[in-house]
Short mmCIF file of C-alpha atoms in Angstrom, two decimals:
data_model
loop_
_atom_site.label_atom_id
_atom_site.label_comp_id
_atom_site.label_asym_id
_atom_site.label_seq_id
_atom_site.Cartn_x
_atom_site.Cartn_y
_atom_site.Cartn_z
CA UNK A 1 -12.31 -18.46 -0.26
CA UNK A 2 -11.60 -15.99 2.20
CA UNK A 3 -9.20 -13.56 2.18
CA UNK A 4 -7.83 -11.14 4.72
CA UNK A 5 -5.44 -8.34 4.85
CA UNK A 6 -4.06 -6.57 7.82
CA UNK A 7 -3.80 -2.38 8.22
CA UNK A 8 -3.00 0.06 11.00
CA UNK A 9 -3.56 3.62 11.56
CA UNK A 10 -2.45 5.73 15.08
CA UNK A 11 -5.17 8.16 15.85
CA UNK A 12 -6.65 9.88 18.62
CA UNK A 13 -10.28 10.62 19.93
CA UNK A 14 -12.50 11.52 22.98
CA UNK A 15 -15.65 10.22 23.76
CA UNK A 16 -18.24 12.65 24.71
CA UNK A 17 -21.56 12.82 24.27
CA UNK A 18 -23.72 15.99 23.53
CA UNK A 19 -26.68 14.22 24.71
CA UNK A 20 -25.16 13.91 28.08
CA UNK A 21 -23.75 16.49 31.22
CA UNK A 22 -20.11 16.96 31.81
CA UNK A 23 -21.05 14.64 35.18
CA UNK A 24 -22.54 12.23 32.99
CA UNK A 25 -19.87 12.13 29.74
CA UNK A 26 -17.33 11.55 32.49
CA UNK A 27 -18.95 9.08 35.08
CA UNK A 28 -19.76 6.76 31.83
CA UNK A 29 -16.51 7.21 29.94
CA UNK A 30 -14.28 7.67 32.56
CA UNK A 31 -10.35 8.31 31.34
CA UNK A 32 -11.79 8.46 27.50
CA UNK A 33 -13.29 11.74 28.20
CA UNK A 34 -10.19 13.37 29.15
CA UNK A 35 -10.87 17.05 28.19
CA UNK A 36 -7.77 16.33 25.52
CA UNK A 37 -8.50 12.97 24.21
CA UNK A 38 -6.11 10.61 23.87
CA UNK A 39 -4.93 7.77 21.05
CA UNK A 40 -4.37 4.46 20.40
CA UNK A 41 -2.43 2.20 17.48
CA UNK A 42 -6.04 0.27 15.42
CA UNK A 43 -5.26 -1.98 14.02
CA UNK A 44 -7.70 -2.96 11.29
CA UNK A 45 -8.48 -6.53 9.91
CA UNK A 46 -10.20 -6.79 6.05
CA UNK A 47 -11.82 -9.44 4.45
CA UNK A 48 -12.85 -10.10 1.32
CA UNK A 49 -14.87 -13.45 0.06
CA UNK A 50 -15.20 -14.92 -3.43
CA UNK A 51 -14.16 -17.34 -5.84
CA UNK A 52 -10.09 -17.61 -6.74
CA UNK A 53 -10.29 -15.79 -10.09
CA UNK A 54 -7.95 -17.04 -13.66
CA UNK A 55 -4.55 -15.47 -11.52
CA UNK A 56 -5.11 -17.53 -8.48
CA UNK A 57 -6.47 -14.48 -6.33
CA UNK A 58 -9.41 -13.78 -4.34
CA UNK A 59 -8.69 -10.25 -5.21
CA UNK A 60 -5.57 -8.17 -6.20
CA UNK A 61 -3.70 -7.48 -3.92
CA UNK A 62 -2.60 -3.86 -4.98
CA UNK A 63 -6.21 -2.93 -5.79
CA UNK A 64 -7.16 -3.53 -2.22
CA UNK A 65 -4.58 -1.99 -0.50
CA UNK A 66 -4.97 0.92 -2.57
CA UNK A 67 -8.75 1.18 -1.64
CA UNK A 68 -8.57 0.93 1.91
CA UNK A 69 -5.51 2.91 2.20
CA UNK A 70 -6.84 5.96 0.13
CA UNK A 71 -10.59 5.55 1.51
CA UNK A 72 -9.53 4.54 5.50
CA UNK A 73 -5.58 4.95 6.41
CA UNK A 74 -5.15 8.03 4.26
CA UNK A 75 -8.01 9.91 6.21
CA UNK A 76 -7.53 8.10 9.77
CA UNK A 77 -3.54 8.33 10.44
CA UNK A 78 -2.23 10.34 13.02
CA UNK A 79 -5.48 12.11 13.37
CA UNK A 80 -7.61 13.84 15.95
CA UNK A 81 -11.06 11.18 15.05
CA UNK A 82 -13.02 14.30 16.96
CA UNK A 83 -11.86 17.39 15.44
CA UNK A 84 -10.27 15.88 11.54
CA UNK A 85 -13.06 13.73 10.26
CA UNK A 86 -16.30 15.26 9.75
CA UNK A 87 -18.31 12.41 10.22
CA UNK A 88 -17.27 12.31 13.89
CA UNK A 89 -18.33 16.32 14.41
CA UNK A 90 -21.37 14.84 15.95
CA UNK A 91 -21.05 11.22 16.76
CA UNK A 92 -18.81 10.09 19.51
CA UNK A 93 -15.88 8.02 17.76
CA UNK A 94 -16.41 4.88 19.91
CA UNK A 95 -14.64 2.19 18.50
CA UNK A 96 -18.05 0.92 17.07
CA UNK A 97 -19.26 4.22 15.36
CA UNK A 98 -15.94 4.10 13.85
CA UNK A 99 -15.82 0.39 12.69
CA UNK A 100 -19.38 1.42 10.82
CA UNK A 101 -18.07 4.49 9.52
CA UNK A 102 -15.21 2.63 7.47
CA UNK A 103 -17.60 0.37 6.58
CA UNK A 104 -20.05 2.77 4.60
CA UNK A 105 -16.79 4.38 3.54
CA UNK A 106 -15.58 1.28 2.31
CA UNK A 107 -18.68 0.20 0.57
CA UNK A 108 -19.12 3.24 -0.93
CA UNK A 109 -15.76 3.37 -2.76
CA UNK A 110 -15.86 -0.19 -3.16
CA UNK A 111 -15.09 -1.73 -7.11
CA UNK A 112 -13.67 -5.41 -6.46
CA UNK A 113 -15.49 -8.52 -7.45
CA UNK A 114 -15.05 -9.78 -4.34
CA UNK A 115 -17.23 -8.75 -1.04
CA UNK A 116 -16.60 -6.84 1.85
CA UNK A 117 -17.29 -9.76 4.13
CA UNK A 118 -15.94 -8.63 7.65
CA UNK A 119 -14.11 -5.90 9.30
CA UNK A 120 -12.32 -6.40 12.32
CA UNK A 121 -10.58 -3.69 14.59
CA UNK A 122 -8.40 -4.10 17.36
CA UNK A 123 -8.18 -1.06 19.60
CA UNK A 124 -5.70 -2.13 22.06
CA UNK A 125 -5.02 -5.83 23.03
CA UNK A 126 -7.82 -6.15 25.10
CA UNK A 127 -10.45 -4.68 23.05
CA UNK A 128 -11.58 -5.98 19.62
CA UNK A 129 -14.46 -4.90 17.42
CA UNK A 130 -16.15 -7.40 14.36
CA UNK A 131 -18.44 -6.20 12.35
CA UNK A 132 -20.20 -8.56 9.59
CA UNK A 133 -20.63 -5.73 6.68
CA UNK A 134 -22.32 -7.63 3.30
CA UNK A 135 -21.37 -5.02 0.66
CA UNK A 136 -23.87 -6.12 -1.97
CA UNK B 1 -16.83 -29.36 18.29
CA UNK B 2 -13.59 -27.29 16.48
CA UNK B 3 -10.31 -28.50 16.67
CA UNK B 4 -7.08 -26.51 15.52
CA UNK B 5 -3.72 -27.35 15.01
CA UNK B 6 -1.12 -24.91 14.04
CA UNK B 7 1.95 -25.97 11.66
CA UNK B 8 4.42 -23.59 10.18
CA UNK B 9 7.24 -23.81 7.04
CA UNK B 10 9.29 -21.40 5.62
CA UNK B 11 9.85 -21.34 1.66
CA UNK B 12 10.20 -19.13 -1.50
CA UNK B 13 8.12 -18.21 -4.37
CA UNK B 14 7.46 -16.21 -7.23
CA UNK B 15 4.16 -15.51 -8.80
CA UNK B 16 4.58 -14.74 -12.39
CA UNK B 17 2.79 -15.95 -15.16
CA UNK B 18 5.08 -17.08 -18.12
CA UNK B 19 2.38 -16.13 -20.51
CA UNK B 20 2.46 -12.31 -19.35
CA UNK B 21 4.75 -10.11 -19.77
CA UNK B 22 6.66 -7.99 -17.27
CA UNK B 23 4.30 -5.00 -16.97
CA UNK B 24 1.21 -7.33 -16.42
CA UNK B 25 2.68 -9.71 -14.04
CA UNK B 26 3.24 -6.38 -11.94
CA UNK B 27 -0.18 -5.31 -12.05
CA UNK B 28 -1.56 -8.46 -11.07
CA UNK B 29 0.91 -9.54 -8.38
CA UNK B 30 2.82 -6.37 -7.26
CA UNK B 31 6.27 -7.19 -6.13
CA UNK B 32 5.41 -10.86 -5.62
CA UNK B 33 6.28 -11.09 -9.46
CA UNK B 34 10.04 -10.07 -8.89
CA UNK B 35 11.49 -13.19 -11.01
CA UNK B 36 13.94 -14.38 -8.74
CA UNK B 37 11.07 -14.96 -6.03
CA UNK B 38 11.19 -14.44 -2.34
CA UNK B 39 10.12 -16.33 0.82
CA UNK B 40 7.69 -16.54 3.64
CA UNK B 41 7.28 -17.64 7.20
CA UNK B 42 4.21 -19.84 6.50
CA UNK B 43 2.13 -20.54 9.35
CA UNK B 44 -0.98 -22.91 8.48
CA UNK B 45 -4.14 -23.33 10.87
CA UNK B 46 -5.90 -26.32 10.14
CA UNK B 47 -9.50 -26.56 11.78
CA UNK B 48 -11.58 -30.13 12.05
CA UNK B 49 -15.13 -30.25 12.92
CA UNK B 50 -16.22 -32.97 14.36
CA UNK B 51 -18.10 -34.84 17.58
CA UNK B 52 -15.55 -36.81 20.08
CA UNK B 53 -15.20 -39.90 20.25
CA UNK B 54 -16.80 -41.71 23.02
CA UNK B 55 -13.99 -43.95 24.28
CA UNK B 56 -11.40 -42.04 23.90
CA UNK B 57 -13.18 -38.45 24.43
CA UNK B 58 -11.07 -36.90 20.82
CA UNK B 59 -11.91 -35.43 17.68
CA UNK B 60 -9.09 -36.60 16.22
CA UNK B 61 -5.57 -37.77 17.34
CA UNK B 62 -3.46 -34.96 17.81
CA UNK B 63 -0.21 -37.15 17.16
CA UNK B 64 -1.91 -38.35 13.74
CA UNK B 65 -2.84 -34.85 13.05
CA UNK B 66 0.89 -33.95 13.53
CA UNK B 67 1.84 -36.58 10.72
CA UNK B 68 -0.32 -35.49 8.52
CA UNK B 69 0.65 -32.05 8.70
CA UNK B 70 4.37 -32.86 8.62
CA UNK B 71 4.15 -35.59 5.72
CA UNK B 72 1.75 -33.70 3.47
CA UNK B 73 3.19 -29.97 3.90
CA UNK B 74 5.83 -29.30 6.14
CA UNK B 75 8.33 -32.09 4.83
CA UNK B 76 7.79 -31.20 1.47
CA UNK B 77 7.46 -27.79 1.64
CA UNK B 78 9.63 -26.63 4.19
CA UNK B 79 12.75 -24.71 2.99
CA UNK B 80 11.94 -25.28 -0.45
CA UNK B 81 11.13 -22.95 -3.23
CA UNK B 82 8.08 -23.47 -4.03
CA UNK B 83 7.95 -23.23 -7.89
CA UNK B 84 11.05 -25.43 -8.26
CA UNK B 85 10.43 -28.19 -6.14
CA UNK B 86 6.73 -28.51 -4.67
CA UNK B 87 4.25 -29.83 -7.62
CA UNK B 88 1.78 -28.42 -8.96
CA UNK B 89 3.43 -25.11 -7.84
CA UNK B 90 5.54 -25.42 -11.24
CA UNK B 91 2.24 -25.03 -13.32
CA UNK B 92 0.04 -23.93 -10.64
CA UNK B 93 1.28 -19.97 -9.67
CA UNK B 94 1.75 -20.35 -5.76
CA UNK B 95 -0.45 -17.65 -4.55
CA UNK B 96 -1.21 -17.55 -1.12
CA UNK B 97 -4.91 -18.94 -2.58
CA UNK B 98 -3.75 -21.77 -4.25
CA UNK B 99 -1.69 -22.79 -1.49
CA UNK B 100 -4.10 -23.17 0.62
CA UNK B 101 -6.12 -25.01 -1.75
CA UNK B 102 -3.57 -27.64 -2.45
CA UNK B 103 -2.79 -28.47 0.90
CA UNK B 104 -6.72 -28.89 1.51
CA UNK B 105 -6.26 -31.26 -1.47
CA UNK B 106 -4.04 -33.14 0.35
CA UNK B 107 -4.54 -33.66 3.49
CA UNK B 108 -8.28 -33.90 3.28
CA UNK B 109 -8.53 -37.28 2.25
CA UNK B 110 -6.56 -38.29 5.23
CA UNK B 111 -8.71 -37.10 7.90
CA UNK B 112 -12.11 -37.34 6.89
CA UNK B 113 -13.86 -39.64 9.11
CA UNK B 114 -17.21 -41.03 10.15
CA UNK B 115 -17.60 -38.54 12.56
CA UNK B 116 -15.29 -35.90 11.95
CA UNK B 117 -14.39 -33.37 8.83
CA UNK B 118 -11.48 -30.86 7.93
CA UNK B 119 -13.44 -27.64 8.50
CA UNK B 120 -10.94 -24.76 7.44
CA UNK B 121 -7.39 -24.21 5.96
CA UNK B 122 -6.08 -21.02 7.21
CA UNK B 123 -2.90 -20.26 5.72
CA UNK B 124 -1.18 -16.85 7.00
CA UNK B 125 1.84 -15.76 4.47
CA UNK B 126 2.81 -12.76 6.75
CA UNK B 127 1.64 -11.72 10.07
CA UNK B 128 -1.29 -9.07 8.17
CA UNK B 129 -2.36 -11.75 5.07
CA UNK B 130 -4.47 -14.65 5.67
CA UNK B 131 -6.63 -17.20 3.46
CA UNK B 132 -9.02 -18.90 4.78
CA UNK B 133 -9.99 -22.11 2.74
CA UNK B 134 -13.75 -24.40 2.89
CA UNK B 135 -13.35 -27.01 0.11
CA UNK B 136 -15.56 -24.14 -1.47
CA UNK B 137 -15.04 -24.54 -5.36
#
C-alpha cells in the first residue's frame, strides 16, 4: 500500500551558475536569473510504501508530518533557497537540485517502517518534478 | 492499456480503537480519534488494466463501471457514517487504508475479466492524502 501526503512551502531562489558568465547565467535562465530572485508556492507530494500495520496505517500520520515538517517545511518556508540554506551556497536551487536535496534530508532523518518511495514537487502548474528516492 | 474512473462520496468517521485508551488513540490517529468522528469528501480513482476488446474497441464498459462503483461504494457509503452503518467499518477502524482495501474487496470480483484486471484503488480523503491500493497483502 501506498500512501501519500501533501505539503507546501513559499520560497524564493535564483538560478545562477558560477560555472557560467553573467551573458551565459542569463541567456540560459532567462527571467530566473533576475539579479533578485524571485519565488514560487512548492508544493511537495510524499510517499511512503509498506504493509498496513495492527492500526490500519501505512504509517502514522503525526510521525510523518512531524518529519517532513521539521526536516523540509521548517527549513524551506518563506526562505531565500540561495542565501538561507547552506546546501544551496554553491549549487543552483533548480527545482531538481532541490527535489534531491530533501531527499538526502529526508533519508537522513528518516525512522518510519515504511519507505520513502517517491517525492513529487510541483513548482508552479506547469512544472512538476518526480523523483523515485528508495530510502533503504 | 489503463483505464480510470473517478467516483466520489461524502461520509463520517472516527478512528479509535475501543481497546485503547484516550491518550493512545491520540498518538496513533491524531485528531482523527476525536470520538464523535468527522467527515470527508471522498473521492476514489479506480484504475483497470487491461487490452480492448476487439469488437467493441473497450476495456471495460464505462456504464457497467459506473454501477459498480455506485452499488458497491457510493450507495452504501455515501452520507453515511462510516462506523455506524458501513460493515466491516464497525470492527474494522476506517482508516483511509482500510478503506481502500475494502472497496478493492468489493468491487474486484465484479470486474475481473478474461482480458482485463482492477489495477489500482486510489482513494483521496482530502485534497493532500491519498492511498493507493494493489491487492498487495
Amino acid at each position: 500500500m501506498k500512501l501519500t501526503t501533501r505539503y507546501r512551502f513559499s520560497a524564493s531562489h535564483r538560478l545562477d551558475s558560477a560555472e557560467l558568465t553573467p551573458e551565459e547565467n542569463c541567456r540560459l535562465y532567462g527571467k530566473c536569473n533576475n539579479p533578485y530572485g524571485h519565488g514560487h508556492d512548492y508544493i511537495l507530494d510524499v510517499t511512503l510504501e509498506g504493509p498496513v500495520d495492527e492500526h490500519g496505517q501505512v504509517a502514522n500520520r503525526s510521525a510523518l508530518d512531524a518529519l517532513v515538517r521539521n526536516t523540509v517545511i521548517a527549513r524551506l518556508d518563506h526562505k531565500y533557497l540561495n542565501a538561507d540554506l547552506p546546501e544551496f551556497a554553491s549549487v543552483v536551487p533548480t527545482t531538481e537540485n532541490l527535489i534531491s536535496a530533501i531527499q538526502g534530508a529526508l533519508e537522513r532523518q528518516w525512522t518510519l517502517p515504511a519507505r520513502l518511495v517517491r517525492l513529487r514537487i510541483v513548482e508552479t502548474a506547469r512544472n512538476t518534478f518526480e523523483l523515485e528516492a528508495p530510502v533503504r | 492499456m489503463f483505464l480510470t474512473r473517478k467516483a466520489e462520496f461524502s461520509a463520517s468517521h472516527v478512528c479509535r480503537n475501543p481497546n485503547f485508551d484516550e491518550a493512545r488513540n491520540l498518538a496513533i490517529y491524531g485528531n482523527n480519534a476525536n470520538p464523535n468522528g468527522h467527515g470527508h469528501n471522498y473521492v476514489l480513482e479506480v484504475t483497470l488494466e487491461g487490452d480492448p476488446d476487439p469488437v467493441t474497441g473497450m476495456v471495460f464498459d464505462l456504464r457497467e463501471l459506473k454501477e459498480i462503483l455506485n452499488q458497491e461504494v457510493v450507495d452504501p457509503m455515501d452520507h453515511r457514517f462510516l462506523n455506524h452503518e458501513v460493515p466491516p467499518f464497525n470492527q474494522v477502524i476506517p482508516t483511509t487504508e482500510n478503506v481502500a482495501t475494502e472497496i478493492w474487496k468489493r468491487i474486484e470480483p465484479r470486474i475481473r475479466r478474461s482480458n482485463v484486471r482492477l489495477h489500482n484503488v486510489r482513494l483521496y480523503e482530502t485534497g493532500d492524502l491519498y492511498v493507493d491500493y494493489g491487492g498487495e497483502s
